[in-house]
């Protein structure tokens, strides 16, 4: 603390001599190296990748300030969701996460735990990444939600249950599947990716639908965990799958993220450009992976990013290389 301001090495770029200052009286920050600066709202927007309204709401929540909210979500034809509805969806997702984690840790999860160990995910990593198992039944989540006073209609809005084709009622969307929670940039769970664990269950991988809190085109898997790593390493590693990202983080490559199983979008490119100037593409080495890499390359270059492509050894995927070599 030289004088009235505080000094530090800048968190936005690598430097050895501190050029980053915070002025508590003015409530501002400024780096005289990379020229980034602003107030507390700008700090959150730069550091956490938030929009201005999101930064306002986060700070208000920390200070216990009530922010009037007249927003609607989901748009179109008056069928939007108000803010209280959004909170209900988040509560439903939190309930599901608790149930899935507990199911994986129970006797019912023994086979899935053995599968994860065989795939190279020890128990501490499973807990760190919040992996779970959906109950093997048609209404395990529905019954758990009923006990907590959460309506099944809210579970449907969260993408967790599906209405029956005939008659009244719903059934659980995910049953006997290994559950990968997908979070937004602020670390809030918004949906799930799910791998079948029973023989004959199709599809092998099942993703949750778009909802008021989840849009595929605006979500990058692992970004909440990778933000600090991206800034520290100076680049993001863009991969294809959930397990690739988790395995990379386990082995110290904590700037890894993945798309959501669809073509890489301009919104996703913008999210990365907000955090870094460099991206390494690490897709599968087969023809499909190379084609996907080419398409992602175009989007990333459009955002002015410096892009490199890392080629895996022929016939090997990310977890094989990390575990074996």
Coordinates of C-alpha atoms in Angstrom, one line a residue, residues 85-319:
X85 CA -39.8 -18.7 -11.5
X86 CA -36.1 -18.7 -12.2
X87 CA -35.4 -19.1 -8.5
X88 CA -37.8 -22.1 -8.5
X89 CA -35.9 -23.7 -11.4
X90 CA -32.6 -23.2 -9.6
X91 CA -34.1 -24.8 -6.4
X92 CA -35.2 -27.8 -8.5
X93 CA -31.7 -28.2 -10.0
X94 CA -30.1 -28.0 -6.5
X95 CA -32.5 -30.7 -5.3
X96 CA -31.6 -32.9 -8.2
X97 CA -27.9 -32.4 -7.6
X98 CA -28.2 -33.4 -4.0
X99 CA -30.2 -36.5 -5.0
X100 CA -27.8 -37.6 -7.7
X101 CA -24.7 -37.2 -5.5
X102 CA -26.3 -39.2 -2.7
X103 CA -27.4 -41.9 -5.1
X104 CA -23.9 -42.3 -6.5
X105 CA -22.5 -42.6 -2.9
X106 CA -25.1 -45.2 -1.9
X107 CA -25.1 -49.0 -2.5
X108 CA -27.0 -48.4 -5.7
X109 CA -24.0 -46.5 -7.1
X110 CA -21.4 -49.2 -6.6
X111 CA -21.2 -50.2 -10.2
X112 CA -21.0 -46.6 -11.4
X113 CA -18.3 -45.8 -8.9
X114 CA -16.3 -48.8 -10.1
X115 CA -16.8 -47.6 -13.7
X116 CA -15.5 -44.1 -12.8
X117 CA -12.4 -45.6 -11.0
X118 CA -11.7 -47.7 -14.1
X119 CA -11.9 -44.6 -16.3
X120 CA -9.4 -42.8 -14.1
X121 CA -11.7 -40.8 -11.9
X122 CA -10.9 -41.5 -8.2
X123 CA -13.3 -40.6 -5.4
X124 CA -11.9 -37.2 -4.6
X125 CA -12.2 -36.1 -8.2
X126 CA -15.8 -37.4 -8.4
X127 CA -16.7 -35.3 -5.4
X128 CA -14.8 -32.2 -6.7
X129 CA -16.6 -32.3 -10.0
X130 CA -20.0 -33.1 -8.5
X131 CA -20.7 -36.2 -10.5
X132 CA -23.8 -38.2 -9.6
X133 CA -26.1 -41.0 -10.5
X134 CA -29.8 -40.6 -11.3
X135 CA -32.1 -43.2 -9.6
X136 CA -33.1 -46.3 -11.4
X137 CA -36.8 -45.6 -11.5
X138 CA -39.4 -43.6 -13.2
X139 CA -40.2 -41.2 -10.4
X140 CA -37.2 -41.0 -8.0
X141 CA -36.7 -37.3 -8.5
X142 CA -40.4 -36.6 -8.6
X143 CA -40.9 -38.2 -5.2
X144 CA -37.8 -36.4 -3.7
X145 CA -39.2 -33.1 -5.0
X146 CA -42.6 -33.8 -3.6
X147 CA -41.1 -34.3 -0.1
X148 CA -39.4 -30.9 -0.4
X149 CA -42.5 -29.1 -1.6
X150 CA -41.2 -28.6 -5.2
X151 CA -44.0 -28.9 -7.8
X152 CA -43.5 -31.3 -10.7
X153 CA -44.3 -28.5 -13.1
X154 CA -41.1 -26.7 -11.8
X155 CA -39.1 -29.9 -12.5
X156 CA -40.4 -29.8 -16.0
X157 CA -39.4 -26.2 -16.5
X158 CA -35.9 -27.2 -15.2
X159 CA -35.7 -29.9 -17.9
X160 CA -35.6 -32.7 -15.3
X161 CA -38.9 -34.5 -16.0
X162 CA -41.0 -35.2 -19.1
X163 CA -44.9 -35.2 -19.4
X164 CA -46.4 -38.7 -20.1
X165 CA -47.7 -39.1 -23.6
X166 CA -50.9 -40.7 -22.3
X167 CA -52.8 -39.7 -19.3
X168 CA -51.7 -37.3 -16.6
X169 CA -48.3 -37.1 -14.8
X170 CA -44.6 -37.0 -15.6
X171 CA -41.6 -39.3 -15.4
X172 CA -37.9 -38.6 -14.7
X173 CA -35.9 -37.6 -17.8
X174 CA -32.7 -39.1 -16.4
X175 CA -32.8 -42.7 -15.1
X176 CA -29.8 -44.9 -14.1
X177 CA -27.4 -42.5 -15.8
X178 CA -24.0 -41.1 -14.8
X179 CA -24.8 -37.4 -14.3
X180 CA -22.4 -34.5 -15.3
X181 CA -23.6 -31.2 -13.8
X182 CA -23.3 -28.3 -16.3
X183 CA -22.8 -24.9 -14.7
X184 CA -22.9 -21.4 -16.0
X185 CA -19.9 -19.0 -15.8
X186 CA -20.9 -18.2 -12.2
X187 CA -20.8 -21.8 -11.2
X188 CA -24.6 -22.3 -10.9
X189 CA -25.9 -25.6 -12.2
X190 CA -28.1 -25.1 -15.3
X191 CA -28.5 -28.6 -16.8
X192 CA -27.0 -32.0 -17.0
X193 CA -25.2 -34.3 -19.4
X194 CA -26.0 -37.9 -18.7
X195 CA -24.3 -41.2 -19.8
X196 CA -26.3 -44.4 -19.9
X197 CA -25.1 -47.0 -17.4
X198 CA -27.5 -49.8 -18.3
X199 CA -27.1 -52.1 -21.3
X200 CA -29.4 -51.2 -24.1
X201 CA -30.3 -47.7 -22.9
X202 CA -30.3 -45.2 -25.8
X203 CA -29.0 -42.7 -26.5
X204 CA -25.7 -43.4 -24.9
X205 CA -25.3 -39.7 -24.0
X206 CA -28.4 -37.6 -23.2
X207 CA -28.3 -33.9 -22.6
X208 CA -30.9 -31.7 -20.9
X209 CA -33.1 -29.5 -23.0
X210 CA -32.8 -25.7 -23.2
X211 CA -34.6 -23.9 -20.4
X212 CA -35.0 -20.4 -19.0
X213 CA -31.6 -20.8 -17.3
X214 CA -29.8 -22.9 -20.0
X215 CA -29.0 -22.0 -23.6
X216 CA -26.6 -24.4 -25.5
X217 CA -25.2 -21.6 -27.6
X218 CA -24.3 -19.5 -24.6
X219 CA -22.8 -22.2 -22.4
X220 CA -19.3 -23.6 -22.2
X221 CA -18.8 -26.7 -20.1
X222 CA -16.2 -26.2 -17.4
X223 CA -15.9 -22.4 -17.9
X224 CA -16.7 -21.8 -14.2
X225 CA -13.7 -23.9 -13.2
X226 CA -11.5 -22.8 -16.0
X227 CA -11.6 -19.0 -15.7
X228 CA -8.7 -18.7 -13.3
X229 CA -6.7 -21.3 -15.3
X230 CA -7.3 -19.5 -18.5
X231 CA -5.9 -16.2 -17.1
X232 CA -3.0 -18.0 -15.4
X233 CA -1.9 -20.0 -18.5
X234 CA -2.7 -17.2 -21.0
X235 CA -4.9 -19.4 -23.2
X236 CA -8.0 -21.6 -23.2
X237 CA -8.0 -25.2 -24.4
X238 CA -11.2 -26.0 -26.3
X239 CA -12.2 -29.7 -26.2
X240 CA -15.1 -31.8 -27.3
X241 CA -16.4 -33.8 -24.4
X242 CA -17.2 -33.6 -20.7
X243 CA -14.8 -36.4 -19.6
X244 CA -12.0 -34.8 -21.7
X245 CA -12.3 -31.6 -19.8
X246 CA -12.5 -33.2 -16.4
X247 CA -9.5 -35.4 -17.1
X248 CA -7.5 -32.3 -18.3
X249 CA -8.4 -30.5 -15.1
X250 CA -7.3 -33.5 -13.0
X251 CA -3.9 -33.4 -14.7
X252 CA -3.3 -29.7 -14.3
X253 CA -4.6 -28.4 -17.6
X254 CA -7.1 -26.2 -15.8
X255 CA -7.9 -23.9 -18.7
X256 CA -9.9 -26.6 -20.5
X257 CA -13.5 -26.1 -21.6
X258 CA -15.9 -27.8 -24.1
X259 CA -18.8 -26.9 -26.3
X260 CA -22.2 -28.4 -25.7
X261 CA -22.3 -31.2 -28.3
X262 CA -23.3 -28.9 -31.1
X263 CA -21.5 -26.6 -33.5
X264 CA -19.3 -24.0 -31.7
X265 CA -21.2 -20.7 -31.7
X266 CA -20.3 -17.1 -32.0
X267 CA -21.7 -16.5 -28.4
X268 CA -19.3 -19.1 -27.1
X269 CA -16.4 -17.5 -29.0
X270 CA -17.3 -14.2 -27.5
X271 CA -17.2 -15.7 -24.0
X272 CA -13.6 -16.9 -24.6
X273 CA -12.5 -13.7 -26.2
X274 CA -13.6 -11.9 -23.0
X275 CA -11.1 -14.0 -21.0
X276 CA -8.2 -14.5 -23.3
X277 CA -6.5 -13.7 -26.7
X278 CA -5.4 -17.3 -27.4
X279 CA -7.2 -20.6 -27.8
X280 CA -5.8 -24.1 -28.4
X281 CA -8.2 -26.5 -30.2
X282 CA -7.8 -30.1 -29.0
X283 CA -10.4 -32.2 -30.8
X284 CA -10.4 -35.9 -31.6
X285 CA -8.0 -36.8 -34.4
X286 CA -10.6 -38.6 -36.6
X287 CA -12.3 -37.0 -39.6
X288 CA -15.3 -35.8 -37.6
X289 CA -13.0 -34.1 -35.0
X290 CA -11.0 -32.4 -37.6
X291 CA -14.1 -31.1 -39.4
X292 CA -15.4 -29.8 -36.1
X293 CA -12.1 -28.1 -35.4
X294 CA -12.2 -26.4 -38.8
X295 CA -15.7 -25.0 -38.1
X296 CA -14.7 -23.8 -34.6
X297 CA -11.5 -22.2 -36.0
X298 CA -13.6 -19.9 -38.2
X299 CA -15.7 -18.7 -35.3
X300 CA -12.7 -18.1 -33.1
X301 CA -10.8 -16.2 -35.8
X302 CA -13.9 -14.0 -36.3
X303 CA -13.4 -12.8 -32.7
X304 CA -9.8 -11.9 -33.3
X305 CA -8.4 -14.8 -31.3
X306 CA -5.0 -16.4 -31.9
X307 CA -5.8 -20.0 -32.5
X308 CA -3.5 -23.1 -32.5
X309 CA -4.5 -26.7 -33.1
X310 CA -3.0 -29.5 -31.0
X311 CA -3.0 -32.9 -32.8
X312 CA -3.4 -36.0 -30.8
X313 CA -1.5 -39.2 -31.7
X314 CA -3.4 -41.2 -34.3
X315 CA -6.1 -43.3 -32.8
X316 CA -5.8 -41.8 -29.3
X317 CA -8.2 -39.6 -27.3
X318 CA -7.5 -37.1 -24.6
X319 CA -7.9 -39.4 -21.6

